[in-house]
Amino acid sequence: MIEGLVAEAYFQEWAGVTCVDGGWTGTGGADPAMAAYRKTRLTGLWPPGPAWEQWDELHLMTAIEFLFDVVSKPIDGSHHAYNNCGYHASKFSREPGRDQYRSEVNAFLGDLGDGFELDRAGLVVRTVPDGLGDLVAEAPSAAMPATDVEAIQHAIAKFRARGSSRLDQLDAIRTLVGLLEAIRPTLKTAFDRQDEADLFEIANRFNLRHAGAQQRSDYDESIFLPWVFYMYLAALNAAFRLIERNNRAD
């Protein structure tokens, strides 16, 4: 897959190409393999080859993120026929190259482990459950304070990070619950009273932010924690939409 993009000159701007008529160095310098090693501390990253097959998930994802930073689509150039020198691109476009690279990489990242994807910022993150992509991408309500928007974005990034641990995910959930707690008086007017109480019942009784013998922890965390996280994210979005609507009505 990546070898195919190499063959189509998608990394030629960075890696360069050696020409029989004098040579040419790309932005990666005279030794792109060493440049890749200095950046990632991975041997055998460039050019892509058999070494990749021996890497664990951490090494593979590091390599994928690095190549996102240096990929670009060739949009002009010429073929140098002398001595089979090959195609020399002379003009490149960064964003179309990254879009194509993401498409190619995400075709297999979704099947790796619990499911990953390369996001538009070039980071490998955990995939969002089916049907919830719009929730993560949704623009915040006008009623949501900028500090809450920042906190939610940080929680999303922490929960979805490829290396996020159970404790990281619990911390992200606690952030969302804390934001809901802060507007709890308003929630009493925006939600049905029982619905409002049930929101906090989950956080308070399922070993998410309190310890004790009464806490329930007999659940599959790989299923339960994502469900809880996205449920609270949806609840926050809904709460602030209702607050925004009520503010307009006043």
PDB file of C-alpha atoms in Angstrom:
ATOM      1  CA  MET A   1       0.000   0.000   0.000  1.00  0.00           C
ATOM      2  CA  ILE A   2       2.624   2.568   1.077  1.00  0.00           C
ATOM      3  CA  GLU A   3       5.052   1.106  -1.440  1.00  0.00           C
ATOM      4  CA  GLY A   4       2.452   1.938  -4.103  1.00  0.00           C
ATOM      5  CA  LEU A   5       2.449   5.608  -3.055  1.00  0.00           C
ATOM      6  CA  VAL A   6       6.243   5.582  -3.098  1.00  0.00           C
ATOM      7  CA  ALA A   7       6.116   4.271  -6.682  1.00  0.00           C
ATOM      8  CA  GLU A   8       3.697   7.075  -7.589  1.00  0.00           C
ATOM      9  CA  ALA A   9       6.160   9.688  -6.241  1.00  0.00           C
ATOM     10  CA  TYR A  10       4.021  10.734  -3.268  1.00  0.00           C
ATOM     11  CA  PHE A  11       7.154  10.952  -1.105  1.00  0.00           C
ATOM     12  CA  GLN A  12       9.497  12.331  -3.721  1.00  0.00           C
ATOM     13  CA  GLU A  13       9.320  15.921  -2.476  1.00  0.00           C
ATOM     14  CA  TRP A  14      10.698  14.795   0.886  1.00  0.00           C
ATOM     15  CA  ALA A  15      12.893  11.818  -0.074  1.00  0.00           C
ATOM     16  CA  GLY A  16      14.121  13.242  -3.346  1.00  0.00           C
ATOM     17  CA  VAL A  17      15.422  11.232  -6.261  1.00  0.00           C
ATOM     18  CA  THR A  18      18.917  10.587  -7.534  1.00  0.00           C
ATOM     19  CA  CYS A  19      19.337  11.684 -11.136  1.00  0.00           C
ATOM     20  CA  VAL A  20      22.100  10.424 -13.410  1.00  0.00           C
ATOM     21  CA  ASP A  21      22.569  13.988 -14.655  1.00  0.00           C
ATOM     22  CA  GLY A  22      23.649  15.411 -11.337  1.00  0.00           C
ATOM     23  CA  GLY A  23      21.414  14.252  -8.528  1.00  0.00           C
ATOM     24  CA  TRP A  24      18.658  15.925  -6.562  1.00  0.00           C
ATOM     25  CA  THR A  25      18.065  16.047  -2.860  1.00  0.00           C
ATOM     26  CA  GLY A  26      14.592  16.391  -1.376  1.00  0.00           C
ATOM     27  CA  THR A  27      13.547  18.271   1.742  1.00  0.00           C
ATOM     28  CA  GLY A  28      14.563  15.275   3.865  1.00  0.00           C
ATOM     29  CA  GLY A  29      18.211  15.963   3.095  1.00  0.00           C
ATOM     30  CA  ALA A  30      20.876  13.831   1.499  1.00  0.00           C
ATOM     31  CA  ASP A  31      20.000  10.838   3.700  1.00  0.00           C
ATOM     32  CA  PRO A  32      16.214  10.581   4.217  1.00  0.00           C
ATOM     33  CA  ALA A  33      16.576   7.218   5.987  1.00  0.00           C
ATOM     34  CA  MET A  34      18.706   8.884   8.665  1.00  0.00           C
ATOM     35  CA  ALA A  35      16.323  11.852   8.804  1.00  0.00           C
ATOM     36  CA  ALA A  36      13.450   9.448   9.483  1.00  0.00           C
ATOM     37  CA  TYR A  37      15.474   7.687  12.182  1.00  0.00           C
ATOM     38  CA  ARG A  38      16.379  10.942  13.925  1.00  0.00           C
ATOM     39  CA  LYS A  39      12.700  11.921  14.026  1.00  0.00           C
ATOM     40  CA  THR A  40      11.212   8.574  15.089  1.00  0.00           C
ATOM     41  CA  ARG A  41      14.109   6.442  16.385  1.00  0.00           C
ATOM     42  CA  LEU A  42      12.878   3.654  14.093  1.00  0.00           C
ATOM     43  CA  THR A  43      15.402   1.805  11.951  1.00  0.00           C
ATOM     44  CA  GLY A  44      14.156   0.589   8.598  1.00  0.00           C
ATOM     45  CA  LEU A  45      11.367   3.177   8.314  1.00  0.00           C
ATOM     46  CA  TRP A  46      12.648   4.456   5.000  1.00  0.00           C
ATOM     47  CA  PRO A  47      12.268   3.147   2.436  1.00  0.00           C
ATOM     48  CA  PRO A  48       9.266   1.024   3.507  1.00  0.00           C
ATOM     49  CA  GLY A  49      10.142  -2.630   3.318  1.00  0.00           C
ATOM     50  CA  PRO A  50      10.149  -6.031   5.075  1.00  0.00           C
ATOM     51  CA  ALA A  51      11.184  -4.542   8.430  1.00  0.00           C
ATOM     52  CA  TRP A  52       7.690  -3.125   8.820  1.00  0.00           C
ATOM     53  CA  GLU A  53       6.237  -6.636   9.043  1.00  0.00           C
ATOM     54  CA  GLN A  54       8.128  -7.238  12.292  1.00  0.00           C
ATOM     55  CA  TRP A  55       6.979  -4.089  14.075  1.00  0.00           C
ATOM     56  CA  ASP A  56       4.443  -3.970  16.884  1.00  0.00           C
ATOM     57  CA  GLU A  57       1.488  -1.543  16.865  1.00  0.00           C
ATOM     58  CA  LEU A  58       3.453   1.289  18.516  1.00  0.00           C
ATOM     59  CA  HIS A  59       6.227   1.217  15.910  1.00  0.00           C
ATOM     60  CA  LEU A  60       3.807   0.870  13.011  1.00  0.00           C
ATOM     61  CA  MET A  61       1.654   3.783  14.105  1.00  0.00           C
ATOM     62  CA  THR A  62       4.699   5.976  14.714  1.00  0.00           C
ATOM     63  CA  ALA A  63       5.833   5.287  11.151  1.00  0.00           C
ATOM     64  CA  ILE A  64       2.350   6.010   9.768  1.00  0.00           C
ATOM     65  CA  GLU A  65       2.202   9.361  11.563  1.00  0.00           C
ATOM     66  CA  PHE A  66       5.679  10.313  10.372  1.00  0.00           C
ATOM     67  CA  LEU A  67       4.921   9.584   6.726  1.00  0.00           C
ATOM     68  CA  PHE A  68       1.754  11.687   6.958  1.00  0.00           C
ATOM     69  CA  ASP A  69       3.985  14.648   7.800  1.00  0.00           C
ATOM     70  CA  VAL A  70       6.107  14.237   4.660  1.00  0.00           C
ATOM     71  CA  VAL A  71       3.663  12.972   2.007  1.00  0.00           C
ATOM     72  CA  SER A  72       2.630  15.193  -0.905  1.00  0.00           C
ATOM     73  CA  LYS A  73       0.976  14.559  -4.246  1.00  0.00           C
ATOM     74  CA  PRO A  74       3.054  15.113  -7.405  1.00  0.00           C
ATOM     75  CA  ILE A  75       1.101  17.369  -9.764  1.00  0.00           C
ATOM     76  CA  ASP A  76       3.751  18.154 -12.357  1.00  0.00           C
ATOM     77  CA  GLY A  77       6.981  16.628 -13.593  1.00  0.00           C
ATOM     78  CA  SER A  78       8.616  14.719 -16.404  1.00  0.00           C
ATOM     79  CA  HIS A  79       9.991  11.302 -17.195  1.00  0.00           C
ATOM     80  CA  HIS A  80      13.748  11.143 -17.599  1.00  0.00           C
ATOM     81  CA  ALA A  81      14.321   8.317 -20.049  1.00  0.00           C
ATOM     82  CA  TYR A  82      18.134   8.379 -20.064  1.00  0.00           C
ATOM     83  CA  ASN A  83      19.523   5.268 -18.351  1.00  0.00           C
ATOM     84  CA  ASN A  84      16.012   4.518 -16.985  1.00  0.00           C
ATOM     85  CA  CYS A  85      16.350   7.430 -14.568  1.00  0.00           C
ATOM     86  CA  GLY A  86      12.585   7.562 -14.039  1.00  0.00           C
ATOM     87  CA  TYR A  87       9.934  10.119 -13.187  1.00  0.00           C
ATOM     88  CA  HIS A  88      11.042  13.409 -11.633  1.00  0.00           C
ATOM     89  CA  ALA A  89       8.229  15.403 -10.058  1.00  0.00           C
ATOM     90  CA  SER A  90       8.754  19.154 -10.018  1.00  0.00           C
ATOM     91  CA  LYS A  91       5.605  20.397  -8.288  1.00  0.00           C
ATOM     92  CA  PHE A  92       3.683  18.969  -5.356  1.00  0.00           C
ATOM     93  CA  SER A  93       0.474  19.561  -3.413  1.00  0.00           C
ATOM     94  CA  ARG A  94       0.455  18.725   0.303  1.00  0.00           C
ATOM     95  CA  GLU A  95      -3.249  18.384   1.217  1.00  0.00           C
ATOM     96  CA  PRO A  96      -4.345  16.157  -1.705  1.00  0.00           C
ATOM     97  CA  GLY A  97      -1.373  13.931  -0.920  1.00  0.00           C
ATOM     98  CA  ARG A  98      -2.367  13.672   2.721  1.00  0.00           C
ATOM     99  CA  ASP A  99      -5.976  12.959   1.802  1.00  0.00           C
ATOM    100  CA  GLN A 100      -4.933  10.092  -0.458  1.00  0.00           C
ATOM    101  CA  TYR A 101      -2.500   8.775   2.138  1.00  0.00           C
ATOM    102  CA  ARG A 102      -5.181   8.819   4.866  1.00  0.00           C
ATOM    103  CA  SER A 103      -7.583   6.967   2.590  1.00  0.00           C
ATOM    104  CA  GLU A 104      -5.019   4.256   1.886  1.00  0.00           C
ATOM    105  CA  VAL A 105      -3.902   3.887   5.510  1.00  0.00           C
ATOM    106  CA  ASN A 106      -7.385   3.917   7.021  1.00  0.00           C
ATOM    107  CA  ALA A 107      -8.388   1.032   4.779  1.00  0.00           C
ATOM    108  CA  PHE A 108      -6.428  -1.282   7.082  1.00  0.00           C
ATOM    109  CA  LEU A 109      -6.106   0.634  10.376  1.00  0.00           C
ATOM    110  CA  GLY A 110      -9.764  -0.027  11.166  1.00  0.00           C
ATOM    111  CA  ASP A 111      -9.001  -3.745  11.362  1.00  0.00           C
ATOM    112  CA  LEU A 112      -6.016  -3.313  13.669  1.00  0.00           C
ATOM    113  CA  GLY A 113      -6.623  -4.082  17.340  1.00  0.00           C
ATOM    114  CA  ASP A 114      -9.801  -2.433  18.599  1.00  0.00           C
ATOM    115  CA  GLY A 115      -9.933  -0.224  15.501  1.00  0.00           C
ATOM    116  CA  PHE A 116      -7.906   2.894  14.686  1.00  0.00           C
ATOM    117  CA  GLU A 117      -7.866   5.657  12.111  1.00  0.00           C
ATOM    118  CA  LEU A 118      -5.506   8.386  10.986  1.00  0.00           C
ATOM    119  CA  ASP A 119      -7.251  11.696  11.653  1.00  0.00           C
ATOM    120  CA  ARG A 120      -6.938  14.902   9.650  1.00  0.00           C
ATOM    121  CA  ALA A 121      -4.231  16.175  11.987  1.00  0.00           C
ATOM    122  CA  GLY A 122      -2.081  13.131  11.201  1.00  0.00           C
ATOM    123  CA  LEU A 123      -2.557  11.323  14.509  1.00  0.00           C
ATOM    124  CA  VAL A 124      -3.554   7.672  14.814  1.00  0.00           C
ATOM    125  CA  VAL A 125      -6.576   7.612  17.127  1.00  0.00           C
ATOM    126  CA  ARG A 126      -9.180   5.102  18.213  1.00  0.00           C
ATOM    127  CA  THR A 127     -12.150   4.904  15.860  1.00  0.00           C
ATOM    128  CA  VAL A 128     -15.465   6.390  16.907  1.00  0.00           C
ATOM    129  CA  PRO A 129     -18.245   3.792  17.209  1.00  0.00           C
ATOM    130  CA  ASP A 130     -20.501   3.482  14.166  1.00  0.00           C
ATOM    131  CA  GLY A 131     -23.052   6.242  13.955  1.00  0.00           C
ATOM    132  CA  LEU A 132     -21.291   8.601  16.386  1.00  0.00           C
ATOM    133  CA  GLY A 133     -18.928  10.380  14.016  1.00  0.00           C
ATOM    134  CA  ASP A 134     -21.259  13.384  13.733  1.00  0.00           C
ATOM    135  CA  LEU A 135     -21.368  13.670  17.528  1.00  0.00           C
ATOM    136  CA  VAL A 136     -17.591  14.117  17.734  1.00  0.00           C
ATOM    137  CA  ALA A 137     -17.530  16.545  14.806  1.00  0.00           C
ATOM    138  CA  GLU A 138     -20.561  18.559  15.959  1.00  0.00           C
ATOM    139  CA  ALA A 139     -19.987  22.286  16.403  1.00  0.00           C
ATOM    140  CA  PRO A 140     -20.509  23.374  20.023  1.00  0.00           C
ATOM    141  CA  SER A 141     -23.641  25.192  21.099  1.00  0.00           C
ATOM    142  CA  ALA A 142     -23.430  28.963  21.330  1.00  0.00           C
ATOM    143  CA  ALA A 143     -24.402  28.566  25.000  1.00  0.00           C
ATOM    144  CA  MET A 144     -21.293  26.509  25.773  1.00  0.00           C
ATOM    145  CA  PRO A 145     -18.470  28.511  27.398  1.00  0.00           C
ATOM    146  CA  ALA A 146     -15.134  28.496  25.592  1.00  0.00           C
ATOM    147  CA  THR A 147     -13.497  26.830  28.601  1.00  0.00           C
ATOM    148  CA  ASP A 148     -16.011  23.953  28.381  1.00  0.00           C
ATOM    149  CA  VAL A 149     -15.403  23.584  24.646  1.00  0.00           C
ATOM    150  CA  GLU A 150     -11.670  23.326  25.316  1.00  0.00           C
ATOM    151  CA  ALA A 151     -12.200  20.805  28.114  1.00  0.00           C
ATOM    152  CA  ILE A 152     -14.453  18.630  25.932  1.00  0.00           C
ATOM    153  CA  GLN A 153     -11.991  18.671  23.049  1.00  0.00           C
ATOM    154  CA  HIS A 154      -9.203  17.684  25.437  1.00  0.00           C
ATOM    155  CA  ALA A 155     -11.324  14.849  26.846  1.00  0.00           C
ATOM    156  CA  ILE A 156     -12.104  13.554  23.342  1.00  0.00           C
ATOM    157  CA  ALA A 157      -8.431  13.629  22.392  1.00  0.00           C
ATOM    158  CA  LYS A 158      -7.447  11.870  25.616  1.00  0.00           C
ATOM    159  CA  PHE A 159     -10.094   9.166  25.268  1.00  0.00           C
ATOM    160  CA  ARG A 160      -9.322   8.473  21.603  1.00  0.00           C
ATOM    161  CA  ALA A 161      -5.525   8.631  21.829  1.00  0.00           C
ATOM    162  CA  ARG A 162      -4.009   5.429  20.472  1.00  0.00           C
ATOM    163  CA  GLY A 163      -2.086   4.876  23.684  1.00  0.00           C
ATOM    164  CA  SER A 164      -4.899   5.778  26.070  1.00  0.00           C
ATOM    165  CA  SER A 165      -5.032   3.556  29.137  1.00  0.00           C
ATOM    166  CA  ARG A 166      -8.017   2.611  31.275  1.00  0.00           C
ATOM    167  CA  LEU A 167      -7.073   5.426  33.675  1.00  0.00           C
ATOM    168  CA  ASP A 168      -6.839   7.915  30.795  1.00  0.00           C
ATOM    169  CA  GLN A 169     -10.302   6.938  29.626  1.00  0.00           C
ATOM    170  CA  LEU A 170     -11.746   7.162  33.133  1.00  0.00           C
ATOM    171  CA  ASP A 171     -10.203  10.616  33.505  1.00  0.00           C
ATOM    172  CA  ALA A 172     -11.797  11.724  30.221  1.00  0.00           C
ATOM    173  CA  ILE A 173     -15.185  10.460  31.424  1.00  0.00           C
ATOM    174  CA  ARG A 174     -14.762  12.299  34.733  1.00  0.00           C
ATOM    175  CA  THR A 175     -14.083  15.520  32.833  1.00  0.00           C
ATOM    176  CA  LEU A 176     -17.414  15.241  31.023  1.00  0.00           C
ATOM    177  CA  VAL A 177     -19.298  14.327  34.192  1.00  0.00           C
ATOM    178  CA  GLY A 178     -17.713  17.306  35.962  1.00  0.00           C
ATOM    179  CA  LEU A 179     -18.923  19.652  33.234  1.00  0.00           C
ATOM    180  CA  LEU A 180     -22.423  18.246  33.625  1.00  0.00           C
ATOM    181  CA  GLU A 181     -22.213  18.684  37.407  1.00  0.00           C
ATOM    182  CA  ALA A 182     -21.363  22.344  36.905  1.00  0.00           C
ATOM    183  CA  ILE A 183     -24.647  22.955  35.053  1.00  0.00           C
ATOM    184  CA  ARG A 184     -26.728  20.571  37.154  1.00  0.00           C
ATOM    185  CA  PRO A 185     -29.052  23.295  38.475  1.00  0.00           C
ATOM    186  CA  THR A 186     -29.856  24.246  34.899  1.00  0.00           C
ATOM    187  CA  LEU A 187     -30.276  20.601  33.917  1.00  0.00           C
ATOM    188  CA  LYS A 188     -33.148  20.311  36.369  1.00  0.00           C
ATOM    189  CA  THR A 189     -35.124  22.699  34.194  1.00  0.00           C
ATOM    190  CA  ALA A 190     -33.938  21.319  30.843  1.00  0.00           C
ATOM    191  CA  PHE A 191     -34.380  17.584  31.536  1.00  0.00           C
ATOM    192  CA  ASP A 192     -37.048  15.475  33.115  1.00  0.00           C
ATOM    193  CA  ARG A 193     -36.122  15.141  36.802  1.00  0.00           C
ATOM    194  CA  GLN A 194     -35.641  11.373  36.614  1.00  0.00           C
ATOM    195  CA  ASP A 195     -33.551  11.637  33.428  1.00  0.00           C
ATOM    196  CA  GLU A 196     -31.317  14.182  35.129  1.00  0.00           C
ATOM    197  CA  ALA A 197     -30.856  11.906  38.144  1.00  0.00           C
ATOM    198  CA  ASP A 198     -30.147   8.855  35.974  1.00  0.00           C
ATOM    199  CA  LEU A 199     -27.285  10.650  34.229  1.00  0.00           C
ATOM    200  CA  PHE A 200     -25.365  10.904  37.480  1.00  0.00           C
ATOM    201  CA  GLU A 201     -26.464   7.484  38.757  1.00  0.00           C
ATOM    202  CA  ILE A 202     -24.279   5.850  36.109  1.00  0.00           C
ATOM    203  CA  ALA A 203     -21.232   7.925  37.054  1.00  0.00           C
ATOM    204  CA  ASN A 204     -21.731   7.430  40.772  1.00  0.00           C
ATOM    205  CA  ARG A 205     -22.454   3.697  40.958  1.00  0.00           C
ATOM    206  CA  PHE A 206     -20.333   2.049  38.262  1.00  0.00           C
ATOM    207  CA  ASN A 207     -16.819   2.529  39.649  1.00  0.00           C
ATOM    208  CA  LEU A 208     -16.131   5.490  37.387  1.00  0.00           C
ATOM    209  CA  ARG A 209     -15.273   8.186  39.903  1.00  0.00           C
ATOM    210  CA  HIS A 210     -15.940   6.744  43.357  1.00  0.00           C
ATOM    211  CA  ALA A 211     -14.465   3.723  45.141  1.00  0.00           C
ATOM    212  CA  GLY A 212     -16.276   1.464  47.559  1.00  0.00           C
ATOM    213  CA  ALA A 213     -17.944  -1.859  48.138  1.00  0.00           C
ATOM    214  CA  GLN A 214     -21.210  -0.612  46.666  1.00  0.00           C
ATOM    215  CA  GLN A 215     -19.634   0.233  43.327  1.00  0.00           C
ATOM    216  CA  ARG A 216     -20.387  -2.047  40.374  1.00  0.00           C
ATOM    217  CA  SER A 217     -17.407  -3.070  38.289  1.00  0.00           C
ATOM    218  CA  ASP A 218     -18.606  -6.342  36.765  1.00  0.00           C
ATOM    219  CA  TYR A 219     -18.617  -5.102  33.183  1.00  0.00           C
ATOM    220  CA  ASP A 220     -16.494  -5.374  30.061  1.00  0.00           C
ATOM    221  CA  GLU A 221     -14.571  -2.089  30.089  1.00  0.00           C
ATOM    222  CA  SER A 222     -13.775  -2.273  26.374  1.00  0.00           C
ATOM    223  CA  ILE A 223     -17.514  -2.006  25.692  1.00  0.00           C
ATOM    224  CA  PHE A 224     -18.781  -0.095  28.720  1.00  0.00           C
ATOM    225  CA  LEU A 225     -16.284   2.786  28.862  1.00  0.00           C
ATOM    226  CA  PRO A 226     -16.784   3.922  25.229  1.00  0.00           C
ATOM    227  CA  TRP A 227     -20.559   3.691  25.700  1.00  0.00           C
ATOM    228  CA  VAL A 228     -20.403   5.825  28.864  1.00  0.00           C
ATOM    229  CA  PHE A 229     -18.021   8.358  27.324  1.00  0.00           C
ATOM    230  CA  TYR A 230     -20.090   8.989  24.220  1.00  0.00           C
ATOM    231  CA  MET A 231     -23.321   8.964  26.244  1.00  0.00           C
ATOM    232  CA  TYR A 232     -22.006  11.810  28.425  1.00  0.00           C
ATOM    233  CA  LEU A 233     -20.673  13.637  25.379  1.00  0.00           C
ATOM    234  CA  ALA A 234     -24.141  13.430  23.803  1.00  0.00           C
ATOM    235  CA  ALA A 235     -25.754  14.521  27.080  1.00  0.00           C
ATOM    236  CA  LEU A 236     -23.527  17.609  27.253  1.00  0.00           C
ATOM    237  CA  ASN A 237     -24.308  18.573  23.683  1.00  0.00           C
ATOM    238  CA  ALA A 238     -28.032  18.077  24.253  1.00  0.00           C
ATOM    239  CA  ALA A 239     -27.977  20.003  27.536  1.00  0.00           C
ATOM    240  CA  PHE A 240     -26.324  23.055  26.049  1.00  0.00           C
ATOM    241  CA  ARG A 241     -28.641  22.951  23.018  1.00  0.00           C
ATOM    242  CA  LEU A 242     -31.607  23.001  25.385  1.00  0.00           C
ATOM    243  CA  ILE A 243     -30.039  25.825  27.400  1.00  0.00           C
ATOM    244  CA  GLU A 244     -29.468  27.762  24.176  1.00  0.00           C
ATOM    245  CA  ARG A 245     -33.081  27.226  23.138  1.00  0.00           C
ATOM    246  CA  ASN A 246     -34.391  28.295  26.546  1.00  0.00           C
ATOM    247  CA  ASN A 247     -32.201  31.414  26.483  1.00  0.00           C
ATOM    248  CA  ARG A 248     -33.705  32.418  23.143  1.00  0.00           C
ATOM    249  CA  ALA A 249     -37.207  31.922  24.526  1.00  0.00           C
ATOM    250  CA  ASP A 250     -36.593  34.212  27.519  1.00  0.00           C
TER     251      ASP A 250
END
